CSV table of C-alpha atoms and ligand atoms in Angstrom, one decimal:
chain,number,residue,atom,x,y,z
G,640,UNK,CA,38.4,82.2,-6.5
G,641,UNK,CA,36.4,81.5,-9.7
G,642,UNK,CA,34.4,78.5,-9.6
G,643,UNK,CA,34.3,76.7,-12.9
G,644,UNK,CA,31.1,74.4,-13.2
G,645,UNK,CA,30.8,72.3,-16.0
G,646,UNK,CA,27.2,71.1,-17.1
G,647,UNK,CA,26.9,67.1,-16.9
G,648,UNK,CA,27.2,65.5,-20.5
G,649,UNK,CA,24.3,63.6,-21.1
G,650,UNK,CA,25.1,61.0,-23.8
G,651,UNK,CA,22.6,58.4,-25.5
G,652,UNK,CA,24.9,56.0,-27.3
G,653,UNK,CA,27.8,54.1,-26.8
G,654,UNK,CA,29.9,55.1,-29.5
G,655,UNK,CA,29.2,58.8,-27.9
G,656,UNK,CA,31.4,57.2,-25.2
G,657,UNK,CA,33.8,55.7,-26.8
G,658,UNK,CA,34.6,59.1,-28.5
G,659,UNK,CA,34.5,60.9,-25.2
G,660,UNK,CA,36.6,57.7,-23.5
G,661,UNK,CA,39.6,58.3,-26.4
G,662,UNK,CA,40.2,61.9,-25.1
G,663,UNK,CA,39.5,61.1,-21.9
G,664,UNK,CA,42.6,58.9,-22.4
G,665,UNK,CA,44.7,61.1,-24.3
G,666,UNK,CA,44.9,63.3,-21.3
G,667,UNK,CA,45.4,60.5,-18.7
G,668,UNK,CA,42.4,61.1,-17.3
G,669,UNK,CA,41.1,58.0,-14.5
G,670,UNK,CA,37.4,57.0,-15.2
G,671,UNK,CA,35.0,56.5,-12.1
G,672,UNK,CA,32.0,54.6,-13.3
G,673,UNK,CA,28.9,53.9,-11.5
G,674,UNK,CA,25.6,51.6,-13.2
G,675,UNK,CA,22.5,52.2,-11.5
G,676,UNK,CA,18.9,51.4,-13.0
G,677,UNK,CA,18.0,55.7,-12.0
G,678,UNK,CA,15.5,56.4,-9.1
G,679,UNK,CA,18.2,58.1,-7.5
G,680,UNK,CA,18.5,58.1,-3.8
G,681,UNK,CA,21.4,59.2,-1.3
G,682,UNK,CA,22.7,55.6,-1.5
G,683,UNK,CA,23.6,56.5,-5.2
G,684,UNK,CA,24.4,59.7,-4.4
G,685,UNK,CA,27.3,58.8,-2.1
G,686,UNK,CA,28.4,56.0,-4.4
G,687,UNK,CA,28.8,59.0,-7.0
G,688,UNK,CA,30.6,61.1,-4.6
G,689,UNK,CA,33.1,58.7,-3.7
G,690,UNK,CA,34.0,58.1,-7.3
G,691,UNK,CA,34.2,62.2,-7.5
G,692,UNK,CA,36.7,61.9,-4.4
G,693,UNK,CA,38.7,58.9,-5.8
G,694,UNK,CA,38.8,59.7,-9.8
G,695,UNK,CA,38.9,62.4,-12.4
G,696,UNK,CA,36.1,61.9,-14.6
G,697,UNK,CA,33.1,60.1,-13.3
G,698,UNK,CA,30.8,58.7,-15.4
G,699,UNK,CA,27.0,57.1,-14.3
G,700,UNK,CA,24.5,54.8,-16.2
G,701,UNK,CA,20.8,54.9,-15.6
G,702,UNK,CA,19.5,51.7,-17.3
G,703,UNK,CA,16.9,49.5,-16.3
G,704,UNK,CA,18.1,46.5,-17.6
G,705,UNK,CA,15.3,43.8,-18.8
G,706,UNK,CA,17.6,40.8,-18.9
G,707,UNK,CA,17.9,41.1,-15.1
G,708,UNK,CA,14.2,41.0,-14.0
G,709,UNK,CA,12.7,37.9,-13.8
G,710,UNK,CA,9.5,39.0,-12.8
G,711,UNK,CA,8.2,41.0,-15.9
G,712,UNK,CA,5.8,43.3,-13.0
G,713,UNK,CA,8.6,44.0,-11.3
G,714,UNK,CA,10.1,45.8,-14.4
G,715,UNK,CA,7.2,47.3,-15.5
G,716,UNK,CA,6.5,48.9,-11.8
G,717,UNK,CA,9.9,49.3,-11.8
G,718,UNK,CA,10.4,53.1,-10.5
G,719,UNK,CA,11.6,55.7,-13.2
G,720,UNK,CA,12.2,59.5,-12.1
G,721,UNK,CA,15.1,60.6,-14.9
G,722,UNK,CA,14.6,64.0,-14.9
G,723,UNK,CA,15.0,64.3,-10.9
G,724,UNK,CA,17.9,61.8,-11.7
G,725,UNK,CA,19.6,64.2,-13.5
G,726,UNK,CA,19.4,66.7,-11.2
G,727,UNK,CA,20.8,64.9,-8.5
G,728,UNK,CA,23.2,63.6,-10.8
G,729,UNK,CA,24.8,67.5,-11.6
G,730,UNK,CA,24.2,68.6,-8.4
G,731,UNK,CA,27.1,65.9,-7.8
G,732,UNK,CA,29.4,67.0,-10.2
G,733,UNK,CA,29.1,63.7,-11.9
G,734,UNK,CA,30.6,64.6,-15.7
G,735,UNK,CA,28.9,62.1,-17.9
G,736,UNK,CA,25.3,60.2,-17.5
G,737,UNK,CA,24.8,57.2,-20.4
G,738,UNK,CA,21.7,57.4,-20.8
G,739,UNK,CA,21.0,54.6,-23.4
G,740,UNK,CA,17.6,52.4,-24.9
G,741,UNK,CA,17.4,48.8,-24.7
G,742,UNK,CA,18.9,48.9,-28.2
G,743,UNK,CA,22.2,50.8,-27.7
G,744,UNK,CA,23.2,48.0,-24.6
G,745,UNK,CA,22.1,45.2,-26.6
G,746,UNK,CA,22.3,46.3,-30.5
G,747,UNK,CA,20.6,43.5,-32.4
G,748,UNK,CA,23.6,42.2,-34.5
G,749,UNK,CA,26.0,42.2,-31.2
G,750,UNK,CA,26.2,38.6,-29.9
G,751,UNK,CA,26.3,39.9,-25.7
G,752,UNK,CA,25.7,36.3,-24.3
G,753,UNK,CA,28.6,35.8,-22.0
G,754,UNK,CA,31.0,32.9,-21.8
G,755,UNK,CA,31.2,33.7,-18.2
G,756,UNK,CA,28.6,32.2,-15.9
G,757,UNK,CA,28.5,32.9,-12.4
G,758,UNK,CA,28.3,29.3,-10.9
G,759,UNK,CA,27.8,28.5,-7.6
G,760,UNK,CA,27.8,32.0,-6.3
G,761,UNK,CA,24.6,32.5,-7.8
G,762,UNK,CA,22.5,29.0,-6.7
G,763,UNK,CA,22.2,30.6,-3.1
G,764,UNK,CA,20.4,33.5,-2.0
G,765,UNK,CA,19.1,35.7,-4.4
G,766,UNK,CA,19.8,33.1,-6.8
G,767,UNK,CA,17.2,31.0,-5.5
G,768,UNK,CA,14.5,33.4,-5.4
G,769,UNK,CA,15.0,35.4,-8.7
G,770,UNK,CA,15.8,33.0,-11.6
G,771,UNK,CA,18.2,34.4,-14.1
G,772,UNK,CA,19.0,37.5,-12.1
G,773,UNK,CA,22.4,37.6,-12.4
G,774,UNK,CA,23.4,36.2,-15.4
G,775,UNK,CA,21.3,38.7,-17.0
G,776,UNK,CA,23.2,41.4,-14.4
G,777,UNK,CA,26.6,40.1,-15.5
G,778,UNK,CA,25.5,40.7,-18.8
G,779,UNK,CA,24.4,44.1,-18.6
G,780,UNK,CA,27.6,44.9,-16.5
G,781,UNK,CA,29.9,43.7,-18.6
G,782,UNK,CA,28.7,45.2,-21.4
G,783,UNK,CA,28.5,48.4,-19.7
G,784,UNK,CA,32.3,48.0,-19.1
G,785,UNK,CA,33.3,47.3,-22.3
G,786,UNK,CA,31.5,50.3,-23.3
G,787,UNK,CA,32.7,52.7,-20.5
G,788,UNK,CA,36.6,51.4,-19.7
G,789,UNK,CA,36.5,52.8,-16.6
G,790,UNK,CA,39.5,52.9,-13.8
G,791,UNK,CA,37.5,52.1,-11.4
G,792,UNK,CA,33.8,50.7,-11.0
G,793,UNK,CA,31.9,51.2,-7.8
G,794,UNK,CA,29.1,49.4,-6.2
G,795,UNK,CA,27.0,49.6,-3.2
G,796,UNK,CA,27.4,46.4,-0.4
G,797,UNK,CA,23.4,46.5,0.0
G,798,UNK,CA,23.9,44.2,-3.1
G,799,UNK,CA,26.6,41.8,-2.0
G,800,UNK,CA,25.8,39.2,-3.4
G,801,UNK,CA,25.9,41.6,-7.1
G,802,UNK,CA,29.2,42.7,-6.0
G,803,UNK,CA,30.7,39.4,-5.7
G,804,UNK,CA,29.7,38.2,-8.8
G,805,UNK,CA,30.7,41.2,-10.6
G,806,UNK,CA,33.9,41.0,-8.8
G,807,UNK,CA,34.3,37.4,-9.9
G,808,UNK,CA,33.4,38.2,-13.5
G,809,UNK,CA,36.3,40.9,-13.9
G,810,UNK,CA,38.7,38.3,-12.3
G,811,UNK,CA,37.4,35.3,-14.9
G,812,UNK,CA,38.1,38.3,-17.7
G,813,UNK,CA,40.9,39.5,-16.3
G,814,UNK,CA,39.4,43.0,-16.9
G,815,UNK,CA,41.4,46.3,-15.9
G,816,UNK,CA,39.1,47.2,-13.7
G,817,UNK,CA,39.3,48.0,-9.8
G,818,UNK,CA,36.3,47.3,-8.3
G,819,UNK,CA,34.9,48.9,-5.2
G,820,UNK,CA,32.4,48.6,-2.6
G,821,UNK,CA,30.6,51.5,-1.0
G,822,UNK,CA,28.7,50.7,2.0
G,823,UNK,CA,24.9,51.0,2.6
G,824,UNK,CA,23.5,54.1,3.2
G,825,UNK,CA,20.5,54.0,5.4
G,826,UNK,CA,17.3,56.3,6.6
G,827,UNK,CA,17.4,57.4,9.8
G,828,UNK,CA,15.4,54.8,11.0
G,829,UNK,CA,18.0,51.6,9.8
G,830,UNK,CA,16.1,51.3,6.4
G,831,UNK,CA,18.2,50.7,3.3
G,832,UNK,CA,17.5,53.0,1.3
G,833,UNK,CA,16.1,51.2,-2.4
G,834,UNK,CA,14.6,52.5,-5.1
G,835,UNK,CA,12.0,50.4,-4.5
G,836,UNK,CA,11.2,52.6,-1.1
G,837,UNK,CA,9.0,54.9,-3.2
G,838,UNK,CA,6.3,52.1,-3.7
G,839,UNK,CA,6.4,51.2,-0.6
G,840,UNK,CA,2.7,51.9,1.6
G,841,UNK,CA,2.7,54.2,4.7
G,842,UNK,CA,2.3,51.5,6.9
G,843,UNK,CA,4.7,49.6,5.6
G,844,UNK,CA,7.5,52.2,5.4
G,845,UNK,CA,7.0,52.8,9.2
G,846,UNK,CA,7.3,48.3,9.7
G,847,UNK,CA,10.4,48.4,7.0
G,848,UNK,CA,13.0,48.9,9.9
G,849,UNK,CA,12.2,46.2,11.3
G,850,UNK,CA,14.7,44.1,9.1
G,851,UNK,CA,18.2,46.5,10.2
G,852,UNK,CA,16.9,45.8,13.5
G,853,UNK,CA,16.3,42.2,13.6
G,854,UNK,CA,19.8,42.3,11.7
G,855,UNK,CA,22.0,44.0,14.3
G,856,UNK,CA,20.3,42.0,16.9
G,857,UNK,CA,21.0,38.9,15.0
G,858,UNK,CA,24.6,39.6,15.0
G,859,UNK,CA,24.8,40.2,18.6
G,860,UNK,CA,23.6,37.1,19.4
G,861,UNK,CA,25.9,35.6,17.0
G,862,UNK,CA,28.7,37.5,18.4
G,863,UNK,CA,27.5,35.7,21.7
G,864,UNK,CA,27.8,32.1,20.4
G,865,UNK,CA,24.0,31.1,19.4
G,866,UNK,CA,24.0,28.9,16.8
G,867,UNK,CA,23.4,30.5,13.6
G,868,UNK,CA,21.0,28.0,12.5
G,869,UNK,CA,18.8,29.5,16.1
G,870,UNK,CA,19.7,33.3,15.1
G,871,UNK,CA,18.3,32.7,11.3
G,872,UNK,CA,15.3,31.0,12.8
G,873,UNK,CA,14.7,33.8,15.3
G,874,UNK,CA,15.0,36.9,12.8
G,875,UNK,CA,12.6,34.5,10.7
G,876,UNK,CA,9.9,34.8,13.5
G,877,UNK,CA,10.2,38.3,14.1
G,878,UNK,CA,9.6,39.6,10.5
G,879,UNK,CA,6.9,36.9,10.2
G,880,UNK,CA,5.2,38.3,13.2
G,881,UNK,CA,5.8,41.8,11.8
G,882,UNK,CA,3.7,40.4,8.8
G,883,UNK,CA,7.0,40.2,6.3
G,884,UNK,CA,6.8,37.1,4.2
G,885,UNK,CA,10.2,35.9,4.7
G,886,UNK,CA,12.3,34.8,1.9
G,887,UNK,CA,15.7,33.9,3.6
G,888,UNK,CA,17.5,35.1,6.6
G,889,UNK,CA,20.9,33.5,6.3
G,890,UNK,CA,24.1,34.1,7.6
G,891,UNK,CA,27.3,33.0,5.4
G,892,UNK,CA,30.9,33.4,4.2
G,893,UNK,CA,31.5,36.6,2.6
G,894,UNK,CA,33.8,35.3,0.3
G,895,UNK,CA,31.7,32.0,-1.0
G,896,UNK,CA,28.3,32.8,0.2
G,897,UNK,CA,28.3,29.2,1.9
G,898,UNK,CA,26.5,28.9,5.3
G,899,UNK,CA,28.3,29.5,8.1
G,900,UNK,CA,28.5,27.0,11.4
G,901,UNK,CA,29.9,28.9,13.9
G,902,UNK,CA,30.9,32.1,14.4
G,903,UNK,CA,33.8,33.1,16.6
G,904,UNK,CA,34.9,36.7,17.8
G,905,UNK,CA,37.6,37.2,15.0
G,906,UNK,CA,35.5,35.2,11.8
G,907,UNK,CA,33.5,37.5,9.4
G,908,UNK,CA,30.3,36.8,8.6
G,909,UNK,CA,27.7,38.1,6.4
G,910,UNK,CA,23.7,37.9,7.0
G,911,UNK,CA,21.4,38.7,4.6
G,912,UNK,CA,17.9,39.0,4.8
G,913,UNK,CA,15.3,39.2,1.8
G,914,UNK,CA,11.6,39.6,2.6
G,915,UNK,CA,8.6,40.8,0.6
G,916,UNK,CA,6.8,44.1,2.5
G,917,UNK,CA,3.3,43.8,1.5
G,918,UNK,CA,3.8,43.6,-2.4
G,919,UNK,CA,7.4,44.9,-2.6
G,920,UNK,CA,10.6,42.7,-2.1
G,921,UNK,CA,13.3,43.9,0.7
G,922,UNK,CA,16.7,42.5,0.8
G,923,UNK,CA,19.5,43.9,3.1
G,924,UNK,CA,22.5,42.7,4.9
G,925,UNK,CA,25.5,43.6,7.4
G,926,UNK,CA,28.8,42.4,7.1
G,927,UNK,CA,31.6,41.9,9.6
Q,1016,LIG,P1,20.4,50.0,-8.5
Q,1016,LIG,O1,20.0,51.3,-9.1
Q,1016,LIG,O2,19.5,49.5,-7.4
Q,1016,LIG,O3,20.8,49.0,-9.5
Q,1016,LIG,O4,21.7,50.3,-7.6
Q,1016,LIG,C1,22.9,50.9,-8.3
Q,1016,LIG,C2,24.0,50.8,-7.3
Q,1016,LIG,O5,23.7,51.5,-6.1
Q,1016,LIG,C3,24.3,49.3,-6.9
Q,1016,LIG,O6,25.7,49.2,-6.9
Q,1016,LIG,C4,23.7,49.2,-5.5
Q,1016,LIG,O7,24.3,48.2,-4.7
Q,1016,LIG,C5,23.9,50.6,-5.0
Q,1016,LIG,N1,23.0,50.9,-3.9
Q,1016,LIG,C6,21.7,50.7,-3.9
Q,1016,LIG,N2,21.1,51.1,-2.7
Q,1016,LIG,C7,22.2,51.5,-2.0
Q,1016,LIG,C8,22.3,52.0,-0.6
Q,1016,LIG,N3,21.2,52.1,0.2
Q,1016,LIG,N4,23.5,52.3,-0.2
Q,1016,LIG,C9,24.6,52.2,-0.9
Q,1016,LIG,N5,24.6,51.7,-2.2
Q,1016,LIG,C10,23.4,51.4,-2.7
């Protein structure tokens, strides 16, 4: 059997996909789509093979979006490795990378403010700590959906609270758009694997697993009755002691991010953890 490998499209502009988009549908053709911000990892990497599994054409972004960084540090630090990124990317027979400048996402005569706010999903957690965050997300990923049209858009749990709000977003729009979570990818060692992995220190890369452990213990205590109020409290004093400065530790609905008073054998519950490792900021979470 011939193998037939095609070479990944690499496409700058937006009206490059639209052209690519009008023959994709011509043939009936699904559309995968995946947004990252690049620094590729296997987390990505499984996300883009479950669109290759599930859809005909899949099609990644690797844009590091200003809007959503409300530390301007954090985006200037922020990890960038595109040629290694595209390596991965064919490697995965992923068909199309957008590959765009700040100006093709938000062209200066295109009004991309969004009547969609994401409300009270976004006052807790993540919210609280990072400003802005996702309204400047939903911005960037609703652009990148009016640009793309995709089938289906997939996104990694490790961001729940992203996903929610996204998911939201598509609901308020009414978008045509099944969206899909793809669940975290970890080292061996229970670390979530983040882009932001690369900057961390020796020392702290060997502490980092600390936070999927204090997790899974967390839940089986919850799964045993204590409080959550005690569980948050505990995980609190173990990544303290581990010298983590401690953000949140919280465990709450997975459908309105509200805290969560009791648990019982058959309720799901999501805790989330986000913690700053020396310099860099952590965040992770199991869901059940
Ligand atoms: P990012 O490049 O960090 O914006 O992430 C792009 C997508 O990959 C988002 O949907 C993330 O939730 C997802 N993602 C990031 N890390 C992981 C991971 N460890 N496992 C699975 N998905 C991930």
């Amino acid at each position: 059997m011939v193998l037939r490998i095609l070479p990944m499209l690499i496409v700058r502009t937006f009206l490059q996909i639209r052209a690519l988009q009008k023959t994709w549908q011509q043939k009936g053709l699904s559309v995968g789509f995946v947004p990252t911000m690049g620094c590729l990892h296997e987390g990505h990497l499984s996300i883009i093979r479950q669109s290759r599994a599930e859809t005909d054409i899949t099609v990644c972004s690797i844009f590091v979006n200003p809007k959503q960084f409300n530390d301007p540090e954090d985006f200037k630090k922020y990890p960038r490795t595109t040629s290694q990124d595209i390596v991965l990317l064919s490697g995965e027979g992923c068909q199309v990378l957008y590959l765009p400048e700040v100006d093709d996402v938000y062209p200066p005569h295109l009004n991309t403010t969004l009547a969609y706010t994401p409300g009270v999903l976004a006052e807790t957690l993540e919210g609280r700590f990072r400003p802005g965050h996702f309204q400047g997300m939903a911005e960037v990923v609703k652009r990148l959906l009016d640009i793309v049209q995709p089938h289906r858009l997939f996104m990694g749990q490790k961001d729940f609270q992203q996903f929610l709000i996204v998911k939201d977003m598509i609901a308020w729009y009414k978008l045509p758009v099944q969206i899909i979570q793809s669940p975290t990818v970890r080292e061996e060692s229970g670390l979530a694997m983040s882009s932001r992995n690369v900057r961390l220190t020796p020392e702290w890369k060997h502490n980092a697993p600390a936070i999927y452990a204090a997790l899974t213990q967390g839940k089986d205590r919850l799964l045993q009755g204590v409080h959550p109020r005690e569980v948050e409290e505990t995980v609190i004093g173990q990544l303290t002691d581990a010298g983590f400065r401690v953000e949140y530790a919280t465990v709450v609905s997975p459908d309105t991010l509200q805290p969560l008073d009791r648990i019982t054998a058959s309720s799901s519950a999501l805790f989330c953890v986000a913690a700053w490792a020396g310099n860099i900021r952590l965040i992770d979470n199991i869901v059940w």
